[in-house]
Each structure stands twice: as structure tokens, then as C-alpha cells.
């Protein structure tokens, strides 16, 4: 009699506890992420697509993750300008947001990185973490590196490692032409390309190097004429925006036979401009490929259904995967602890197991070489409804492309002064395919 | 040599596109005295209208409808806004066209989005006309040149030999007399504004498949147009031809020149500047700047030179009100 | 737009100074002081444009050349002072920037001032565009893509001024605003000021009287460039970062646009222009995606109904109202303003609905407008906004016409 009553009481208690659990589950801590990128102005199209990507991935991750948090993306428009970036950062800080996302433009990235460092130095206890998801200037993880900045895309030298590796394995390429945009990014690409090719294929000649004023050139045919006159076998270009699409169009119209190694042929709108022509000539060296199996396929399908555009920024998924893994490890959402947890963290994302190197906060991930080909069974994803796709040719694991870190950063002292908020509920793992 | 010839031909097609744009601008300035800051936006609008109506009526339908649509809009704006501002002087009209330009760009963003639309060369015009120096001269470039020459030839014939053309020519210099003779000068002004806009719309419709069709094309073309206009000389069609040819060929052929000022100085015997490291200091960087890198800047350098030495432009005589 | 400078009322200078210094006495938030600092810098830039236009009749399309280059010079100066440890407070850096900008004007000015009117405008345009395009290519002075960074707290702290707080930065900005106002007043009363107006009105006659028009224009350009340089220096102090955007054509164009719209030849006109410019770029842009369209439409409205500039139109209106001696007209004015505000609100809502509809095509949701949650695809909302715009707009037109008829024939004592 006593034991059955005890058993009855304990079962009632358990039932009550179970009823109470969902109530606490509803109150997951909300982590606000400030998205600072152009939403109006000449770069609005890319910025809006990036914002939608972040919001889409946040919705997915909010269904359940190991850290037990909910992400909220708060957009700020920086119009692509540095001063507006700093204003937007101030506005985000005034709203109490502790995490900042930015990627469009290394100029804004460098300015933001400095602004974040200054803010964190002047206001200890109110630190902000900056996730840079697209700017790839090597100074961000090199001479201007900062403890609070985390780079999620491969830097310029890493991408060029993959590119020059492919050239090394193609003996038919003997003459290379460089066409870059005339600012520090383009000059760095040219410099690293020369150095790496000299090391890997001393027999390859750089037969020409041209810098084009940013966004000014309408007619690329004289550059194509120079490439032809130099009898180049391939062009290496890190151009983006109309500088890339106009170059490719001019090459197509002139019937140029050289291959084109690009950084940004998969950016929003570029595949449509390339069109269903020129199979095999345009090559893409990027941290992603639209035909990768796994969670990327469901993300692409879901994004297309919702927004009628291609999911061209999969690094957003990596960013939230990183944050949830770090918050799980740190058992906290405080930026300082999360930043410390992110250093050296290995986690799983759409392109496999990746590591965030502690020395310079650079994410080390695979880099893929693809070429523009008609859709096939092996590569079925139709990019921007052109009937063509980026066919995966080669995968470069991180150890093949990574260079030694060139950063000496000041790290804040580790002290456990912040209140630790462990997650109450551990739901299932980060949502995979559903 | 072959590549140079091909480059010159490509430059010529680019020049003719510029000429189509600038001729409309100079026409509007000659008669109305207004520098039309919305001209780049008319160019953009022509491209978008051509693409959109091309979705329903095919490329040729789009090519026909685009200039008409732009002309209608421009004519409406002239009647509604510019006519009201005419008594106030040229500056308010200029500002009104500037505001219209921005409104058109934002409207295009609203209607078609901020991303580029895939306005491509139609299948009938793809391919090459001939091969020179191992490269193709695209058929479509020849088509652009033909359209530009035809449109300009037609406009010139109209101005020269038709009745309305004579009235326009008279109104350019003696507007009051023409009005006293009973002609509706205001209507003529509206017609000329619409015609200039139509030329710009046609340039957009025919040139955009070669370039990129996005809202930003208005701003990027806009400033270059003023450079071309002023180099040739404001208000003169001959000046527009000279300006367009000079700027188009300069931008195209300068790309082939790989030397810099430091190299020139070296040739002349002064070796010191060549040793200055290109990274330090403003002067050293400028000296080492290749002409090929500066190709996109050359129109503005030329504009500066022309404005300082010959502000009336290369083809015009100095007006009496411009002496001081 | 090229109106003569009106004689200032004796008290207006003091009231302006009081207004500028007032925020320093109030316990405002950091964000407020940040906005005020940007206002101060914009005020100086817009005043420089207004000065050039009203005193000399010259339209400058490339003012960002002076303010941008001065901003870079200020950043380099701050870095040099911090690196070498020179005993120069950063509060004086904007003065160095002003001198730098004046030096630039001295170098390129002779090219610009040979002719006035369109020639001057186009020469400044081409110079501005040239330097803006060269900046990313020349990395020595202009830094790489990130531009040049500076730390405003790294300088020597004189009188406790370490420029850490935004309040101190605004204090420095306010001082320079007062300096600019004083310079303007001094200029108007000076010989150069009188000569400038003479050359503006009739250069041929001035030349015949023995005045060299180019020299006079160059003098005005130098002062204008110095003010623009102060603006650039203050911007560097506030943002601690200069990039190629400071030289861009968009910067020049927007500044000129607001200068012309508000009529920034006077300190109050420049204040109105600064409020409009910073308000659009910082506040409106944060609130609405349609900010550029709104600014362009508002500009079109100003050109149509107040082509001399808003401050001039307001001044005229005030004069006429006072001279008419009919206090009832004030009610008419109030009614006009109310109807106009409602019409603007309705039109703005329509624009926001249009943008929300486009957003909906890409999976958007509800639209939040004036604190209300609206469904962008419901016909009622559209109808309501359209009705509001049309009714309020027509009422405003009717009231406006009656008011202008009443005021047109009023004799205004000059």
C-alpha cells in the first residue's frame, strides 16, 4: 500500500515535471545577430540575397540545435559605404546586439574590424564578436587581425593555392594572363598568383597582367584582344560584379579559346549572364559547389521554393553551425566565452568537417574546383535556370590549401566573471535533411 | 596589326553607341538649354522596356517599343514639370531632370529588382561577322553600329530636310521669332525632348545585350556622357560625333599601351623616377601608373584639358556669354 | 538660388550660437551626440557649397574632392602625431585639414575658375571624378581597400580632452561650427565678399573696373575649400576611418542636392540642409528601404514649389505673412501644413506598400508602418492609403492656392 502510493505520487510528480519542461523549453535564449551589408544602392541585390540566406538558415537552425538558442537576424543597411558601416555598428551596439555579421566588401570589413576592436577595448564587458562571412582580404587575418574577428571564407592565398594546383596538373597550360580589378584586392591576387606559379610551375609564363578600374570599363574587348595577342592559355581573374560578367561576355563574343579561372562566377546573377554557352571554359574555385550531396541540397531546394533565387551563400549555414557548436562548448552566449570557444573548434557543416584555426581565426575548409557544364546525372543542379551547372571537378582538402598563419593578435585575459547560462534542454542535433 | 584593327573596330562600335546617347543629349541641350541629368536613366529604361516587351513580343518588338515608351514618358515629364519650370531658368530644370533620373532608377529597382536581368543577344544575331587576328568580330556589334548609323542618319535627314526639322533648327536660335510666326514652340520643345530621350532609349535597347542590364547602368554611363558631350562641344551635333569617336577610341586603344609616365621620362633621359618605389607617395604612384590601367580615366583627363584650354569644346566657337 | 546675402538680424548670430552649444549642457545619450557630430560636419560641408553658390554664383559638383582629401590628410596627421608623440592635440587636426584643403584648392583652383557657370561646374565634376577613380589605384596616400584608420584617443590629452566620449567630439565640432559661422560673417563684411558678389552679377563690368574675376573667384573657392576641409577633418575625428567613399561622386552629388534644396547660403539654411541630409542618410535610410526614392521625390517637390530653396521660401513666406497683417492667414497655413503632412504620409505609405509587395514576392511578411501592422496584399490597405493621399493632396492644393492668392499681392517692405 505505502509503496504503491509512493509510486503513484512519484509518477504524478514526474508527470508534472514533464508538463513543466515544455514551458521552460519555450523560453530559449534569443541571440541577436546584426547583419550589416548593403540593402540599398548598387550592391543591393547581393546584400538582399545574403540577408535572406541568413534568415532562411536561422529559421532552420531555430527548429532545434545543440546549444538550445534561437537566432534572430537584425538587418542594418550600410549602403556599401564605410561610414554607414560604422553608423550601423553603433546602432547595433545601441540596441544591445553582441554579434555582428558582415561580408560584402573588404573595405567595410577592415573598417568594421577596427571599429569592433576599438569598441571592445573602450567598453570592457560589452564586447562584440564580428563574423566576417565573405570578405577575403588577407590583411583581415594577417596584418590587421583581431581577436574579435572571425573569417569564414577562404582567404585570397588559399583560393589561389587551389587554382595554381590545378594549373600545375595541366601541362597544356603554359601561358597565363592575369586580369584583376585595380585596387588592393586585385593587386594581392596578382602578387600571390605570380609567386605560387613561380614555385609550382616555373615553366609557366605570366604573359600579361592588366588591372581594370573598378566598375568603369564597359567594353572588355581590348583586353580580350591583348589576351589573344599574347596567346595565353588561360586567364586568372578575381573580378566580381559587372567587371566579371562583362569580361566573360566579351570573351564569348570574341570566340576566345582560353580558359577562365574565376573566384566569383557563382555569385548572384553571374551564371545567368554567362548563359548556356562555352561548356568547360569558365572555371570556379570556391568553398562550395551546388551539387554537393547532403544538407546543402535540402537548403538549396527550400531556399528556391521560398525566395525563387539560388542559395548562393552557403557560408551562412557554416556561420550558424559555428555559433551553435561554440555556444554548446562554452555553455554560454556571452561573446567573450563564445569567441574563446570558437578558437580551434572543429565542427560539422555542409562541406564536411571544418576547423577554425586559433592563430588567425581563419576557417579551414575544403575548396572545390568546378567548371561550367551542361546539367548531367552526376551534377544535376540547374544553376539559375540556365540548364547549366558548376560540375565538380576536384576537391582540395584544407591541408592542401592552407598557408601558415601570419597574425599576432592580442587576446583578452580569460576570466570567468560573466554569469554562465547553461541550456536547459538539449534538443536533437542541428537539423539535417528535412 | 590585325588585333589593332579589330580593336579599332570594336572601339568604333562602342563609339557609335556613345554617339547615339550623346546626340540625344546635345539635341536636348541645343533647343531647351537643359543639361538632361536623366539621360543615363532613359538609357537604362530603354534597356528594361526592351527586355520586358521582348518577353512578350520578341527581340524586334522590344526594340521598337522601347524608344516609344521612353519618348512617351519623357514627353509627359516635359509637359508636366519642365514647362512649368522654364520661366525660372535653366538650373531648376536641370535639378528636375536630376530628380527624375533618381526616381527612374529606383522605380526600375522596384519593378525589376536590384539584380541584373538576363537581356541576351537574340539567336538570329549571334555568331561572328568575320575573323581578324584570331578573334571574332561579333555580328551583334555590327548590328549595333548599323542601328546607330541608321538612327542618326534618319535624325539628320529629318532635321535637315523635313518641315519639322526646319522649325526645330530655326527655334534653336530664334525661338521668339518662330513663335511669332505662329508655330507652337512649346510643342516643338516637348517633341525634341521626347526625341532625344527616344534616341537614348534606343541606345539602351540595342546596347544592353552587349553589356549588363541592371539599375546601376544609368549612373555608370551618366557621367561618361557629360565628358563626351563637353569634349566635343555643347550643343553641336558635329561636336557629339567628334567627342564620341575620340572618347570611344581613346578608351579602347589606350588599353593596348603598357607604358607609364616614368617610362616616357626614362626615354627622355631622366632615370631617377623609374627608381622610386611605386607604393610610396602620391607622385611616385602617379608616375608609375600605366596608361592601360588609366584607360577608364582618360576621358576625364581629356575633359579637364579641354575645359582648361578650350572650354567651348573641340568643335565650337566661343560664345559671347562665355568669355569671363 | 543666387540671391543676395540678406543683412543679418543682430540677435540671430547669438541664437545660433546658443542652439549649437545647448546640447553640451543636456544629458543626452551617446547616439544623440554621434548624430549631432555628423550634423556639424554636414553643416560645414553644406555651408561651403552654399557660400560658393550664393556669393559667387558657382556650382561645385566636386566638393567631396576637398573634404575627402582633407579627411585623408587628417587621418595621416593623427597617425603621425600618435606615432611620433608630438604635443599637438587632435582637436586642432581639423584646422590642419582645412589648410590642406585650401592648399589643394590653390593648386587646382586656377584650372577651375577661368570661367564661371557651366565650365566651373564641369571642371569640378571632372576633377572630383578623376580623384575618386584614382584613389583605389594609388595606395600610398589612400591606403588599401580599407582606407586609412586613426584612433582619436591616441593623441595627447590637453585640458582633459581625450576625445573618448562622443560628447567631447561634439564639443570640438561645435567649436568649429561657430568658427565657420564667424568666418562667414567676416567674409560677408569684407572687401572680398563685396567683390565676389560684383563678379557674380556682372563679371565683364567688374573686369572693366579693374577687378580680376579669376582672382576673386579663387579667393572664394579657397574659403569654401577650407570649410569643406574642416568638415572632412571632423568626419575623420568622428568615424576614425577614411575610405574612398569620402571622395565619391555620390557624396558630392548628395551634398549639392541638399544644399540647393534647402538653400544653404546662410547659417540657418545650412542647418536646415544638414538636418535634411543627415536625417535622410542616417534616420530615413535605417527606417525605410525606399529612402532614395523618397529623397528624389521630395527634391522634385522642392524644385517645383520652392525653387529658390526651402529656407528662402520660408523666409519669403514669413515676410509676406508679417506684412499682410492678417493673423487669420496663419490658420490657413496651419491647415495647409496639416493636409500636406497627411498627403505626404499617404504617399509614403503607398511607396512602402509597393516595396513590401516586392519583398513579398521573395517570401516577406507583414509590413510595419507608423506602428501599425499591415497586410501588403490586402486591397483595403491600398485603397486607404490612396484615398488618404488623394484627399489630403487635393485639400492641400485648394488651401495652398487660396493662400498664395492672398499673399501674392502683399507689399513686402525690403
PDB file of N, CA and C in Angstrom, chain B residues 180-256:
ATOM      1  N   UNK B 180       6.422  83.834 -82.990  1.00  0.00           N
ATOM      2  CA  UNK B 180       5.652  84.937 -83.572  1.00  0.00           C
ATOM      3  C   UNK B 180       5.084  84.560 -84.935  1.00  0.00           C
ATOM      4  N   UNK B 181       5.804  83.668 -85.629  1.00  0.00           N
ATOM      5  CA  UNK B 181       5.317  83.237 -86.936  1.00  0.00           C
ATOM      6  C   UNK B 181       4.182  82.243 -86.828  1.00  0.00           C
ATOM      7  N   UNK B 182       3.809  81.895 -85.592  1.00  0.00           N
ATOM      8  CA  UNK B 182       2.639  81.054 -85.438  1.00  0.00           C
ATOM      9  C   UNK B 182       2.916  79.598 -85.134  1.00  0.00           C
ATOM     10  N   UNK B 183       4.187  79.209 -85.032  1.00  0.00           N
ATOM     11  CA  UNK B 183       4.460  77.806 -84.723  1.00  0.00           C
ATOM     12  C   UNK B 183       4.414  77.597 -83.219  1.00  0.00           C
ATOM     13  N   UNK B 184       4.032  76.409 -82.825  1.00  0.00           N
ATOM     14  CA  UNK B 184       3.908  76.091 -81.408  1.00  0.00           C
ATOM     15  C   UNK B 184       5.286  75.660 -80.885  1.00  0.00           C
ATOM     16  N   UNK B 185       6.021  76.638 -80.388  1.00  0.00           N
ATOM     17  CA  UNK B 185       7.398  76.337 -79.960  1.00  0.00           C
ATOM     18  C   UNK B 185       7.412  75.391 -78.769  1.00  0.00           C
ATOM     19  N   UNK B 186       6.416  75.540 -77.890  1.00  0.00           N
ATOM     20  CA  UNK B 186       6.388  74.650 -76.720  1.00  0.00           C
ATOM     21  C   UNK B 186       6.234  73.199 -77.153  1.00  0.00           C
ATOM     22  N   UNK B 187       5.368  72.969 -78.130  1.00  0.00           N
ATOM     23  CA  UNK B 187       5.195  71.603 -78.623  1.00  0.00           C
ATOM     24  C   UNK B 187       6.472  71.091 -79.255  1.00  0.00           C
ATOM     25  N   UNK B 188       7.140  71.981 -79.973  1.00  0.00           N
ATOM     26  CA  UNK B 188       8.410  71.586 -80.591  1.00  0.00           C
ATOM     27  C   UNK B 188       9.414  71.183 -79.526  1.00  0.00           C
ATOM     28  N   UNK B 189       9.430  71.951 -78.431  1.00  0.00           N
ATOM     29  CA  UNK B 189      10.373  71.629 -77.354  1.00  0.00           C
ATOM     30  C   UNK B 189      10.054  70.277 -76.746  1.00  0.00           C
ATOM     31  N   UNK B 190       8.762  70.022 -76.528  1.00  0.00           N
ATOM     32  CA  UNK B 190       8.386  68.706 -75.994  1.00  0.00           C
ATOM     33  C   UNK B 190       8.813  67.609 -76.952  1.00  0.00           C
ATOM     34  N   UNK B 191       8.558  67.837 -78.252  1.00  0.00           N
ATOM     35  CA  UNK B 191       8.910  66.816 -79.235  1.00  0.00           C
ATOM     36  C   UNK B 191      10.408  66.544 -79.242  1.00  0.00           C
ATOM     37  N   UNK B 192      11.198  67.603 -79.132  1.00  0.00           N
ATOM     38  CA  UNK B 192      12.650  67.418 -79.159  1.00  0.00           C
ATOM     39  C   UNK B 192      13.123  66.683 -77.908  1.00  0.00           C
ATOM     40  N   UNK B 193      12.564  67.031 -76.753  1.00  0.00           N
ATOM     41  CA  UNK B 193      12.932  66.320 -75.523  1.00  0.00           C
ATOM     42  C   UNK B 193      12.591  64.840 -75.657  1.00  0.00           C
ATOM     43  N   UNK B 194      11.385  64.572 -76.182  1.00  0.00           N
ATOM     44  CA  UNK B 194      10.989  63.180 -76.351  1.00  0.00           C
ATOM     45  C   UNK B 194      11.886  62.469 -77.352  1.00  0.00           C
ATOM     46  N   UNK B 195      12.247  63.167 -78.440  1.00  0.00           N
ATOM     47  CA  UNK B 195      13.094  62.537 -79.454  1.00  0.00           C
ATOM     48  C   UNK B 195      14.474  62.229 -78.897  1.00  0.00           C
ATOM     49  N   UNK B 196      15.038  63.161 -78.130  1.00  0.00           N
ATOM     50  CA  UNK B 196      16.347  62.917 -77.513  1.00  0.00           C
ATOM     51  C   UNK B 196      16.294  61.730 -76.581  1.00  0.00           C
ATOM     52  N   UNK B 197      15.190  61.670 -75.789  1.00  0.00           N
ATOM     53  CA  UNK B 197      15.034  60.539 -74.883  1.00  0.00           C
ATOM     54  C   UNK B 197      14.877  59.237 -75.663  1.00  0.00           C
ATOM     55  N   UNK B 198      14.158  59.315 -76.810  1.00  0.00           N
ATOM     56  CA  UNK B 198      13.959  58.105 -77.613  1.00  0.00           C
ATOM     57  C   UNK B 198      15.287  57.572 -78.136  1.00  0.00           C
ATOM     58  N   UNK B 199      16.167  58.483 -78.549  1.00  0.00           N
ATOM     59  CA  UNK B 199      17.486  58.048 -79.018  1.00  0.00           C
ATOM     60  C   UNK B 199      18.234  57.326 -77.903  1.00  0.00           C
ATOM     61  N   UNK B 200      18.115  57.878 -76.684  1.00  0.00           N
ATOM     62  CA  UNK B 200      18.774  57.253 -75.552  1.00  0.00           C
ATOM     63  C   UNK B 200      18.176  55.893 -75.250  1.00  0.00           C
ATOM     64  N   UNK B 201      16.834  55.801 -75.317  1.00  0.00           N
ATOM     65  CA  UNK B 201      16.166  54.531 -75.094  1.00  0.00           C
ATOM     66  C   UNK B 201      16.567  53.502 -76.130  1.00  0.00           C
ATOM     67  N   UNK B 202      16.700  53.946 -77.376  1.00  0.00           N
ATOM     68  CA  UNK B 202      17.134  53.029 -78.437  1.00  0.00           C
ATOM     69  C   UNK B 202      18.544  52.521 -78.151  1.00  0.00           C
ATOM     70  N   UNK B 203      19.412  53.436 -77.677  1.00  0.00           N
ATOM     71  CA  UNK B 203      20.774  53.018 -77.342  1.00  0.00           C
ATOM     72  C   UNK B 203      20.753  51.943 -76.261  1.00  0.00           C
ATOM     73  N   UNK B 204      19.874  52.121 -75.267  1.00  0.00           N
ATOM     74  CA  UNK B 204      19.771  51.131 -74.214  1.00  0.00           C
ATOM     75  C   UNK B 204      19.256  49.811 -74.745  1.00  0.00           C
ATOM     76  N   UNK B 205      18.209  49.894 -75.588  1.00  0.00           N
ATOM     77  CA  UNK B 205      17.614  48.668 -76.108  1.00  0.00           C
ATOM     78  C   UNK B 205      18.598  47.871 -76.947  1.00  0.00           C
ATOM     79  N   UNK B 206      19.397  48.578 -77.726  1.00  0.00           N
ATOM     80  CA  UNK B 206      20.266  47.862 -78.644  1.00  0.00           C
ATOM     81  C   UNK B 206      21.624  47.545 -78.021  1.00  0.00           C
ATOM     82  N   UNK B 207      22.047  48.352 -77.054  1.00  0.00           N
ATOM     83  CA  UNK B 207      23.388  48.151 -76.483  1.00  0.00           C
ATOM     84  C   UNK B 207      23.409  47.232 -75.283  1.00  0.00           C
ATOM     85  N   UNK B 208      22.269  47.110 -74.573  1.00  0.00           N
ATOM     86  CA  UNK B 208      22.284  46.356 -73.320  1.00  0.00           C
ATOM     87  C   UNK B 208      22.646  44.883 -73.467  1.00  0.00           C
ATOM     88  N   UNK B 209      22.255  44.186 -74.562  1.00  0.00           N
ATOM     89  CA  UNK B 209      22.689  42.786 -74.651  1.00  0.00           C
ATOM     90  C   UNK B 209      24.205  42.626 -74.699  1.00  0.00           C
ATOM     91  N   UNK B 210      24.891  43.664 -75.157  1.00  0.00           N
ATOM     92  CA  UNK B 210      26.359  43.599 -75.147  1.00  0.00           C
ATOM     93  C   UNK B 210      26.907  43.813 -73.744  1.00  0.00           C
ATOM     94  N   UNK B 211      26.138  44.578 -72.939  1.00  0.00           N
ATOM     95  CA  UNK B 211      26.601  44.954 -71.601  1.00  0.00           C
ATOM     96  C   UNK B 211      25.725  44.245 -70.570  1.00  0.00           C
ATOM     97  N   UNK B 212      25.590  44.848 -69.389  1.00  0.00           N
ATOM     98  CA  UNK B 212      24.789  44.246 -68.335  1.00  0.00           C
ATOM     99  C   UNK B 212      23.567  45.130 -68.087  1.00  0.00           C
ATOM    100  N   UNK B 213      22.391  44.533 -67.983  1.00  0.00           N
ATOM    101  CA  UNK B 213      21.169  45.302 -67.756  1.00  0.00           C
ATOM    102  C   UNK B 213      20.819  45.284 -66.278  1.00  0.00           C
ATOM    103  N   UNK B 214      21.181  46.337 -65.576  1.00  0.00           N
ATOM    104  CA  UNK B 214      20.871  46.434 -64.147  1.00  0.00           C
ATOM    105  C   UNK B 214      20.635  47.907 -63.832  1.00  0.00           C
ATOM    106  N   UNK B 215      20.001  48.218 -62.693  1.00  0.00           N
ATOM    107  CA  UNK B 215      19.685  49.624 -62.408  1.00  0.00           C
ATOM    108  C   UNK B 215      20.918  50.511 -62.350  1.00  0.00           C
ATOM    109  N   UNK B 216      22.071  49.938 -62.026  1.00  0.00           N
ATOM    110  CA  UNK B 216      23.261  50.751 -61.872  1.00  0.00           C
ATOM    111  C   UNK B 216      23.822  51.247 -63.192  1.00  0.00           C
ATOM    112  N   UNK B 217      23.306  50.713 -64.331  1.00  0.00           N
ATOM    113  CA  UNK B 217      23.879  51.104 -65.618  1.00  0.00           C
ATOM    114  C   UNK B 217      23.636  52.587 -65.893  1.00  0.00           C
ATOM    115  N   UNK B 218      22.593  53.161 -65.297  1.00  0.00           N
ATOM    116  CA  UNK B 218      22.295  54.581 -65.511  1.00  0.00           C
ATOM    117  C   UNK B 218      23.422  55.443 -64.975  1.00  0.00           C
ATOM    118  N   UNK B 219      23.806  55.193 -63.731  1.00  0.00           N
ATOM    119  CA  UNK B 219      24.832  56.034 -63.111  1.00  0.00           C
ATOM    120  C   UNK B 219      26.179  55.837 -63.778  1.00  0.00           C
ATOM    121  N   UNK B 220      26.508  54.580 -64.119  1.00  0.00           N
ATOM    122  CA  UNK B 220      27.839  54.347 -64.653  1.00  0.00           C
ATOM    123  C   UNK B 220      27.991  54.964 -66.035  1.00  0.00           C
ATOM    124  N   UNK B 221      26.899  55.037 -66.802  1.00  0.00           N
ATOM    125  CA  UNK B 221      27.009  55.650 -68.132  1.00  0.00           C
ATOM    126  C   UNK B 221      26.871  57.161 -68.043  1.00  0.00           C
ATOM    127  N   UNK B 222      26.108  57.635 -67.029  1.00  0.00           N
ATOM    128  CA  UNK B 222      25.725  59.043 -66.968  1.00  0.00           C
ATOM    129  C   UNK B 222      26.888  60.014 -67.002  1.00  0.00           C
ATOM    130  N   UNK B 223      27.909  59.772 -66.159  1.00  0.00           N
ATOM    131  CA  UNK B 223      28.982  60.753 -66.048  1.00  0.00           C
ATOM    132  C   UNK B 223      29.827  60.764 -67.310  1.00  0.00           C
ATOM    133  N   UNK B 224      30.011  59.573 -67.905  1.00  0.00           N
ATOM    134  CA  UNK B 224      30.813  59.490 -69.121  1.00  0.00           C
ATOM    135  C   UNK B 224      30.183  60.311 -70.229  1.00  0.00           C
ATOM    136  N   UNK B 225      28.847  60.319 -70.280  1.00  0.00           N
ATOM    137  CA  UNK B 225      28.156  61.064 -71.325  1.00  0.00           C
ATOM    138  C   UNK B 225      28.498  62.546 -71.261  1.00  0.00           C
ATOM    139  N   UNK B 226      28.557  63.087 -70.051  1.00  0.00           N
ATOM    140  CA  UNK B 226      28.873  64.508 -69.933  1.00  0.00           C
ATOM    141  C   UNK B 226      30.285  64.797 -70.377  1.00  0.00           C
ATOM    142  N   UNK B 227      31.178  63.850 -70.084  1.00  0.00           N
ATOM    143  CA  UNK B 227      32.549  64.036 -70.544  1.00  0.00           C
ATOM    144  C   UNK B 227      32.585  64.096 -72.071  1.00  0.00           C
ATOM    145  N   UNK B 228      31.904  63.145 -72.709  1.00  0.00           N
ATOM    146  CA  UNK B 228      31.882  63.117 -74.177  1.00  0.00           C
ATOM    147  C   UNK B 228      31.274  64.394 -74.721  1.00  0.00           C
ATOM    148  N   UNK B 229      30.174  64.815 -74.121  1.00  0.00           N
ATOM    149  CA  UNK B 229      29.451  65.992 -74.590  1.00  0.00           C
ATOM    150  C   UNK B 229      30.326  67.233 -74.539  1.00  0.00           C
ATOM    151  N   UNK B 230      31.017  67.396 -73.427  1.00  0.00           N
ATOM    152  CA  UNK B 230      31.780  68.628 -73.252  1.00  0.00           C
ATOM    153  C   UNK B 230      33.068  68.620 -74.040  1.00  0.00           C
ATOM    154  N   UNK B 231      33.638  67.429 -74.261  1.00  0.00           N
ATOM    155  CA  UNK B 231      34.856  67.379 -75.063  1.00  0.00           C
ATOM    156  C   UNK B 231      34.535  67.808 -76.489  1.00  0.00           C
ATOM    157  N   UNK B 232      33.427  67.296 -77.007  1.00  0.00           N
ATOM    158  CA  UNK B 232      33.069  67.654 -78.365  1.00  0.00           C
ATOM    159  C   UNK B 232      32.599  69.082 -78.494  1.00  0.00           C
ATOM    160  N   UNK B 233      31.942  69.576 -77.465  1.00  0.00           N
ATOM    161  CA  UNK B 233      31.372  70.910 -77.552  1.00  0.00           C
ATOM    162  C   UNK B 233      29.868  70.824 -77.378  1.00  0.00           C
ATOM    163  N   UNK B 234      29.387  71.574 -76.417  1.00  0.00           N
ATOM    164  CA  UNK B 234      27.962  71.534 -76.099  1.00  0.00           C
ATOM    165  C   UNK B 234      27.131  72.062 -77.251  1.00  0.00           C
ATOM    166  N   UNK B 235      26.019  71.413 -77.527  1.00  0.00           N
ATOM    167  CA  UNK B 235      25.063  71.977 -78.454  1.00  0.00           C
ATOM    168  C   UNK B 235      25.419  71.804 -79.917  1.00  0.00           C
ATOM    169  N   UNK B 236      26.410  70.979 -80.208  1.00  0.00           N
ATOM    170  CA  UNK B 236      26.754  70.816 -81.614  1.00  0.00           C
ATOM    171  C   UNK B 236      26.786  69.331 -81.947  1.00  0.00           C
ATOM    172  N   UNK B 237      26.037  68.950 -82.964  1.00  0.00           N
ATOM    173  CA  UNK B 237      25.969  67.533 -83.329  1.00  0.00           C
ATOM    174  C   UNK B 237      27.320  67.060 -83.837  1.00  0.00           C
ATOM    175  N   UNK B 238      27.998  67.943 -84.558  1.00  0.00           N
ATOM    176  CA  UNK B 238      29.340  67.618 -85.048  1.00  0.00           C
ATOM    177  C   UNK B 238      30.266  67.365 -83.852  1.00  0.00           C
ATOM    178  N   UNK B 239      30.057  68.189 -82.803  1.00  0.00           N
ATOM    179  CA  UNK B 239      30.852  68.009 -81.597  1.00  0.00           C
ATOM    180  C   UNK B 239      30.584  66.663 -80.953  1.00  0.00           C
ATOM    181  N   UNK B 240      29.310  66.243 -80.994  1.00  0.00           N
ATOM    182  CA  UNK B 240      28.972  64.939 -80.417  1.00  0.00           C
ATOM    183  C   UNK B 240      29.705  63.833 -81.158  1.00  0.00           C
ATOM    184  N   UNK B 241      29.760  63.940 -82.488  1.00  0.00           N
ATOM    185  CA  UNK B 241      30.464  62.913 -83.280  1.00  0.00           C
ATOM    186  C   UNK B 241      31.936  62.880 -82.907  1.00  0.00           C
ATOM    187  N   UNK B 242      32.544  64.058 -82.883  1.00  0.00           N
ATOM    188  CA  UNK B 242      33.978  64.122 -82.563  1.00  0.00           C
ATOM    189  C   UNK B 242      34.235  63.587 -81.165  1.00  0.00           C
ATOM    190  N   UNK B 243      33.411  64.041 -80.221  1.00  0.00           N
ATOM    191  CA  UNK B 243      33.602  63.616 -78.834  1.00  0.00           C
ATOM    192  C   UNK B 243      33.464  62.113 -78.664  1.00  0.00           C
ATOM    193  N   UNK B 244      32.406  61.558 -79.265  1.00  0.00           N
ATOM    194  CA  UNK B 244      32.168  60.123 -79.116  1.00  0.00           C
ATOM    195  C   UNK B 244      33.300  59.313 -79.739  1.00  0.00           C
ATOM    196  N   UNK B 245      33.725  59.721 -80.919  1.00  0.00           N
ATOM    197  CA  UNK B 245      34.802  58.976 -81.577  1.00  0.00           C
ATOM    198  C   UNK B 245      36.091  59.039 -80.770  1.00  0.00           C
ATOM    199  N   UNK B 246      36.408  60.269 -80.328  1.00  0.00           N
ATOM    200  CA  UNK B 246      37.657  60.440 -79.577  1.00  0.00           C
ATOM    201  C   UNK B 246      37.630  59.613 -78.294  1.00  0.00           C
ATOM    202  N   UNK B 247      36.545  59.743 -77.524  1.00  0.00           N
ATOM    203  CA  UNK B 247      36.495  59.044 -76.235  1.00  0.00           C
ATOM    204  C   UNK B 247      36.454  57.534 -76.430  1.00  0.00           C
ATOM    205  N   UNK B 248      35.618  57.067 -77.371  1.00  0.00           N
ATOM    206  CA  UNK B 248      35.495  55.630 -77.580  1.00  0.00           C
ATOM    207  C   UNK B 248      36.810  55.006 -77.988  1.00  0.00           C
ATOM    208  N   UNK B 249      37.458  55.613 -78.985  1.00  0.00           N
ATOM    209  CA  UNK B 249      38.710  55.033 -79.458  1.00  0.00           C
ATOM    210  C   UNK B 249      39.812  55.176 -78.417  1.00  0.00           C
ATOM    211  N   UNK B 250      39.819  56.319 -77.709  1.00  0.00           N
ATOM    212  CA  UNK B 250      40.846  56.529 -76.678  1.00  0.00           C
ATOM    213  C   UNK B 250      40.756  55.452 -75.615  1.00  0.00           C
ATOM    214  N   UNK B 251      39.530  55.225 -75.116  1.00  0.00           N
ATOM    215  CA  UNK B 251      39.368  54.215 -74.072  1.00  0.00           C
ATOM    216  C   UNK B 251      39.762  52.834 -74.555  1.00  0.00           C
ATOM    217  N   UNK B 252      39.441  52.527 -75.825  1.00  0.00           N
ATOM    218  CA  UNK B 252      39.726  51.191 -76.336  1.00  0.00           C
ATOM    219  C   UNK B 252      41.205  51.013 -76.643  1.00  0.00           C
ATOM    220  N   UNK B 253      41.790  51.987 -77.347  1.00  0.00           N
ATOM    221  CA  UNK B 253      43.171  51.791 -77.784  1.00  0.00           C
ATOM    222  C   UNK B 253      44.173  52.020 -76.662  1.00  0.00           C
ATOM    223  N   UNK B 254      43.776  52.810 -75.643  1.00  0.00           N
ATOM    224  CA  UNK B 254      44.717  53.059 -74.546  1.00  0.00           C
ATOM    225  C   UNK B 254      45.042  51.781 -73.798  1.00  0.00           C
ATOM    226  N   UNK B 255      44.117  50.821 -73.847  1.00  0.00           N
ATOM    227  CA  UNK B 255      44.338  49.563 -73.140  1.00  0.00           C
ATOM    228  C   UNK B 255      45.553  48.838 -73.696  1.00  0.00           C
ATOM    229  N   UNK B 256      45.836  49.100 -74.979  1.00  0.00           N
ATOM    230  CA  UNK B 256      46.954  48.389 -75.588  1.00  0.00           C
ATOM    231  C   UNK B 256      48.297  48.985 -75.220  1.00  0.00           C
TER     232      UNK B 256
END
